[in-house]
PDB file of C-alpha atoms in Angstrom:
ATOM      1  CA  UNK A   1      86.067  84.138  68.839  1.00  0.00           C
ATOM      2  CA  UNK A   2      87.896  87.258  70.017  1.00  0.00           C
ATOM      3  CA  UNK A   3      89.870  87.546  73.234  1.00  0.00           C
ATOM      4  CA  UNK A   4      87.366  90.007  74.693  1.00  0.00           C
ATOM      5  CA  UNK A   5      84.538  87.509  74.162  1.00  0.00           C
ATOM      6  CA  UNK A   6      86.563  84.743  75.843  1.00  0.00           C
ATOM      7  CA  UNK A   7      87.305  87.064  78.768  1.00  0.00           C
ATOM      8  CA  UNK A   8      83.613  87.837  79.188  1.00  0.00           C
ATOM      9  CA  UNK A   9      82.818  84.107  79.182  1.00  0.00           C
ATOM     10  CA  UNK A  10      85.455  83.431  81.856  1.00  0.00           C
ATOM     11  CA  UNK A  11      84.188  86.329  83.975  1.00  0.00           C
ATOM     12  CA  UNK A  12      80.567  85.238  83.560  1.00  0.00           C
ATOM     13  CA  UNK A  13      81.458  81.720  84.777  1.00  0.00           C
ATOM     14  CA  UNK A  14      83.194  83.303  87.776  1.00  0.00           C
ATOM     15  CA  UNK A  15      80.130  85.326  88.782  1.00  0.00           C
ATOM     16  CA  UNK A  16      77.737  82.430  88.159  1.00  0.00           C
ATOM     17  CA  UNK A  17      79.888  80.063  90.244  1.00  0.00           C
ATOM     18  CA  UNK A  18      78.785  81.735  93.468  1.00  0.00           C
ATOM     19  CA  UNK A  19      75.155  80.751  92.912  1.00  0.00           C
ATOM     20  CA  UNK A  20      75.496  77.250  91.436  1.00  0.00           C
ATOM     21  CA  UNK A  21      74.133  74.309  93.401  1.00  0.00           C
ATOM     22  CA  UNK A  22      76.853  72.007  94.656  1.00  0.00           C
ATOM     23  CA  UNK A  23      79.557  74.575  94.094  1.00  0.00           C
ATOM     24  CA  UNK A  24      82.089  74.923  96.916  1.00  0.00           C
ATOM     25  CA  UNK A  25      81.782  78.705  96.510  1.00  0.00           C
ATOM     26  CA  UNK A  26      77.968  78.785  96.742  1.00  0.00           C
ATOM     27  CA  UNK A  27      76.982  81.207  99.436  1.00  0.00           C
ATOM     28  CA  UNK A  28      74.168  80.453 101.846  1.00  0.00           C
ATOM     29  CA  UNK A  29      73.788  83.987 103.221  1.00  0.00           C
ATOM     30  CA  UNK A  30      72.698  87.056 101.319  1.00  0.00           C
ATOM     31  CA  UNK A  31      75.186  89.708 100.305  1.00  0.00           C
ATOM     32  CA  UNK A  32      74.762  93.405  99.666  1.00  0.00           C
ATOM     33  CA  UNK A  33      78.221  94.203  98.322  1.00  0.00           C
ATOM     34  CA  UNK A  34      80.284  92.214  95.872  1.00  0.00           C
ATOM     35  CA  UNK A  35      83.854  93.405  95.431  1.00  0.00           C
ATOM     36  CA  UNK A  36      85.950  92.541  92.391  1.00  0.00           C
ATOM     37  CA  UNK A  37      89.719  92.664  92.670  1.00  0.00           C
ATOM     38  CA  UNK A  38      92.010  92.211  89.678  1.00  0.00           C
ATOM     39  CA  UNK A  39      95.639  91.222  90.173  1.00  0.00           C
ATOM     40  CA  UNK A  40      97.091  92.549  86.941  1.00  0.00           C
ATOM     41  CA  UNK A  41     100.361  90.658  87.361  1.00  0.00           C
ATOM     42  CA  UNK A  42      98.843  87.188  87.703  1.00  0.00           C
ATOM     43  CA  UNK A  43      95.588  87.785  85.807  1.00  0.00           C
ATOM     44  CA  UNK A  44      93.592  86.627  88.834  1.00  0.00           C
ATOM     45  CA  UNK A  45      90.107  88.051  89.244  1.00  0.00           C
ATOM     46  CA  UNK A  46      88.693  87.487  92.725  1.00  0.00           C
ATOM     47  CA  UNK A  47      85.231  88.132  94.142  1.00  0.00           C
ATOM     48  CA  UNK A  48      84.781  89.155  97.771  1.00  0.00           C
ATOM     49  CA  UNK A  49      81.617  89.412  99.843  1.00  0.00           C
ATOM     50  CA  UNK A  50      80.460  91.845 102.518  1.00  0.00           C
ATOM     51  CA  UNK A  51      83.029  90.621 105.018  1.00  0.00           C
ATOM     52  CA  UNK A  52      85.926  91.122 102.543  1.00  0.00           C
ATOM     53  CA  UNK A  53      86.566  87.376 102.435  1.00  0.00           C
ATOM     54  CA  UNK A  54      87.268  85.823  99.054  1.00  0.00           C
ATOM     55  CA  UNK A  55      84.354  83.766  97.768  1.00  0.00           C
ATOM     56  CA  UNK A  56      85.535  82.879  94.254  1.00  0.00           C
ATOM     57  CA  UNK A  57      88.401  83.485  91.865  1.00  0.00           C
ATOM     58  CA  UNK A  58      89.649  82.631  88.408  1.00  0.00           C
ATOM     59  CA  UNK A  59      92.527  83.531  86.144  1.00  0.00           C
ATOM     60  CA  UNK A  60      92.006  85.403  82.897  1.00  0.00           C
ATOM     61  CA  UNK A  61      95.071  84.185  81.037  1.00  0.00           C
ATOM     62  CA  UNK A  62      94.984  87.059  78.528  1.00  0.00           C
ATOM     63  CA  UNK A  63      95.585  89.415  81.468  1.00  0.00           C
ATOM     64  CA  UNK A  64      98.629  87.600  82.892  1.00  0.00           C
ATOM     65  CA  UNK A  65     101.758  89.752  82.963  1.00  0.00           C
ATOM     66  CA  UNK A  66     100.009  93.099  82.662  1.00  0.00           C
ATOM     67  CA  UNK A  67     101.596  95.799  84.773  1.00  0.00           C
ATOM     68  CA  UNK A  68     100.111  98.676  86.740  1.00  0.00           C
ATOM     69  CA  UNK A  69      96.404  99.213  87.177  1.00  0.00           C
ATOM     70  CA  UNK A  70      93.600  97.382  85.383  1.00  0.00           C
ATOM     71  CA  UNK A  71      93.462  98.517  81.756  1.00  0.00           C
ATOM     72  CA  UNK A  72      90.494 100.029  79.943  1.00  0.00           C
ATOM     73  CA  UNK A  73      90.066  96.740  78.072  1.00  0.00           C
ATOM     74  CA  UNK A  74      89.854  94.850  81.385  1.00  0.00           C
ATOM     75  CA  UNK A  75      87.269  97.292  82.719  1.00  0.00           C
ATOM     76  CA  UNK A  76      85.310  97.042  79.475  1.00  0.00           C
ATOM     77  CA  UNK A  77      85.195  93.229  79.721  1.00  0.00           C
ATOM     78  CA  UNK A  78      84.115  93.464  83.353  1.00  0.00           C
ATOM     79  CA  UNK A  79      81.373  95.995  82.570  1.00  0.00           C
ATOM     80  CA  UNK A  80      80.209  93.927  79.610  1.00  0.00           C
ATOM     81  CA  UNK A  81      79.963  90.833  81.819  1.00  0.00           C
ATOM     82  CA  UNK A  82      77.951  92.680  84.467  1.00  0.00           C
ATOM     83  CA  UNK A  83      75.637  94.100  81.789  1.00  0.00           C
ATOM     84  CA  UNK A  84      75.153  90.609  80.330  1.00  0.00           C
ATOM     85  CA  UNK A  85      74.299  89.240  83.769  1.00  0.00           C
ATOM     86  CA  UNK A  86      71.853  92.119  84.315  1.00  0.00           C
ATOM     87  CA  UNK A  87      70.188  91.442  80.962  1.00  0.00           C
ATOM     88  CA  UNK A  88      69.621  87.800  81.926  1.00  0.00           C
ATOM     89  CA  UNK A  89      68.171  88.680  85.358  1.00  0.00           C
ATOM     90  CA  UNK A  90      71.105  87.212  87.275  1.00  0.00           C
ATOM     91  CA  UNK A  91      71.136  89.976  89.899  1.00  0.00           C
ATOM     92  CA  UNK A  92      67.541  89.058  90.829  1.00  0.00           C
ATOM     93  CA  UNK A  93      68.832  85.853  92.436  1.00  0.00           C
ATOM     94  CA  UNK A  94      67.796  85.679  96.106  1.00  0.00           C
ATOM     95  CA  UNK A  95      71.446  85.724  97.214  1.00  0.00           C
ATOM     96  CA  UNK A  96      71.741  89.402  96.249  1.00  0.00           C
ATOM     97  CA  UNK A  97      69.933  91.499  98.847  1.00  0.00           C
ATOM     98  CA  UNK A  98      68.825  95.095  98.335  1.00  0.00           C
ATOM     99  CA  UNK A  99      70.510  97.492  98.141  1.00  0.00           C
ATOM    100  CA  UNK A 100      73.155  95.588  96.183  1.00  0.00           C
ATOM    101  CA  UNK A 101      76.343  96.796  94.516  1.00  0.00           C
ATOM    102  CA  UNK A 102      79.314  95.496  92.580  1.00  0.00           C
ATOM    103  CA  UNK A 103      82.524  97.515  92.862  1.00  0.00           C
ATOM    104  CA  UNK A 104      86.032  97.178  91.500  1.00  0.00           C
ATOM    105  CA  UNK A 105      88.501  97.553  94.359  1.00  0.00           C
ATOM    106  CA  UNK A 106      92.270  97.831  94.648  1.00  0.00           C
ATOM    107  CA  UNK A 107      94.537  95.761  96.908  1.00  0.00           C
ATOM    108  CA  UNK A 108      93.641  97.943  99.911  1.00  0.00           C
ATOM    109  CA  UNK A 109      89.905  97.399  99.186  1.00  0.00           C
ATOM    110  CA  UNK A 110      89.452 101.033  98.226  1.00  0.00           C
ATOM    111  CA  UNK A 111      86.757 101.430  95.580  1.00  0.00           C
ATOM    112  CA  UNK A 112      88.249 102.134  92.170  1.00  0.00           C
ATOM    113  CA  UNK A 113      84.933 102.158  90.340  1.00  0.00           C
ATOM    114  CA  UNK A 114      81.298 101.408  91.118  1.00  0.00           C
ATOM    115  CA  UNK A 115      80.249  98.908  88.441  1.00  0.00           C
ATOM    116  CA  UNK A 116      76.655  98.166  89.372  1.00  0.00           C
ATOM    117  CA  UNK A 117      74.122  99.313  91.943  1.00  0.00           C
ATOM    118  CA  UNK A 118      70.561  98.154  92.495  1.00  0.00           C
ATOM    119  CA  UNK A 119      67.986  99.160  95.030  1.00  0.00           C
ATOM    120  CA  UNK A 120      64.275  98.435  94.856  1.00  0.00           C
ATOM    121  CA  UNK A 121      63.620 101.783  93.200  1.00  0.00           C
ATOM    122  CA  UNK A 122      66.972 102.537  91.559  1.00  0.00           C
ATOM    123  CA  UNK A 123      69.345 100.788  89.179  1.00  0.00           C
ATOM    124  CA  UNK A 124      72.673 102.362  88.280  1.00  0.00           C
ATOM    125  CA  UNK A 125      73.293 101.115  84.772  1.00  0.00           C
ATOM    126  CA  UNK A 126      76.689 101.010  83.175  1.00  0.00           C
ATOM    127  CA  UNK A 127      77.390 102.263  79.696  1.00  0.00           C
ATOM    128  CA  UNK A 128      76.837  98.939  77.841  1.00  0.00           C
ATOM    129  CA  UNK A 129      73.254  98.839  79.106  1.00  0.00           C
ATOM    130  CA  UNK A 130      72.637 102.382  77.877  1.00  0.00           C
ATOM    131  CA  UNK A 131      74.363 102.178  74.487  1.00  0.00           C
ATOM    132  CA  UNK A 132      72.060 103.278  71.682  1.00  0.00           C
ATOM    133  CA  UNK A 133      69.502 104.766  74.048  1.00  0.00           C
ATOM    134  CA  UNK A 134      69.821 108.257  72.548  1.00  0.00           C
ATOM    135  CA  UNK A 135      69.078 106.954  69.057  1.00  0.00           C
ATOM    136  CA  UNK A 136      66.123 104.913  70.282  1.00  0.00           C
ATOM    137  CA  UNK A 137      64.641 107.879  72.155  1.00  0.00           C
ATOM    138  CA  UNK A 138      65.151 110.190  69.179  1.00  0.00           C
ATOM    139  CA  UNK A 139      63.467 107.689  66.876  1.00  0.00           C
ATOM    140  CA  UNK A 140      60.595 107.218  69.325  1.00  0.00           C
ATOM    141  CA  UNK A 141      60.062 110.971  69.692  1.00  0.00           C
ATOM    142  CA  UNK A 142      60.222 111.468  65.929  1.00  0.00           C
ATOM    143  CA  UNK A 143      57.511 108.846  65.428  1.00  0.00           C
ATOM    144  CA  UNK A 144      55.269 110.376  68.071  1.00  0.00           C
ATOM    145  CA  UNK A 145      55.680 113.936  66.795  1.00  0.00           C
ATOM    146  CA  UNK A 146      55.167 112.957  63.160  1.00  0.00           C
ATOM    147  CA  UNK A 147      51.769 111.344  63.824  1.00  0.00           C
TER     148      UNK A 147
END
């Protein structure tokens, strides 16, 4: 199992922890914004709700000791986790009110990158959800036009 896969599993457990029954981090009120903050020095990934209060955290040990800003590999693992959760219907959980967003923030809670957005009519999908779409559409159009 590769490091990236382990990171995604750790991140998935972090996100799922806020909705698990009996969990000390389970929220009882709905949220519209979920903020993700990565401390690159300690490897800590923390989730914050609408009121900017920490609701859950974990350490991704492969990220401990990294310097500077979150790396592309970190962002890729985070995006992959969010896409996996989207594919399993996790964001449909009643805790997540509409409109709902997930954003990566820095230490000052300034948005670094919008990772996910969902409204009743609109879903902002990240790249992992859209990978291969061009090929699928081309194949579909080819089949329709050839008939």
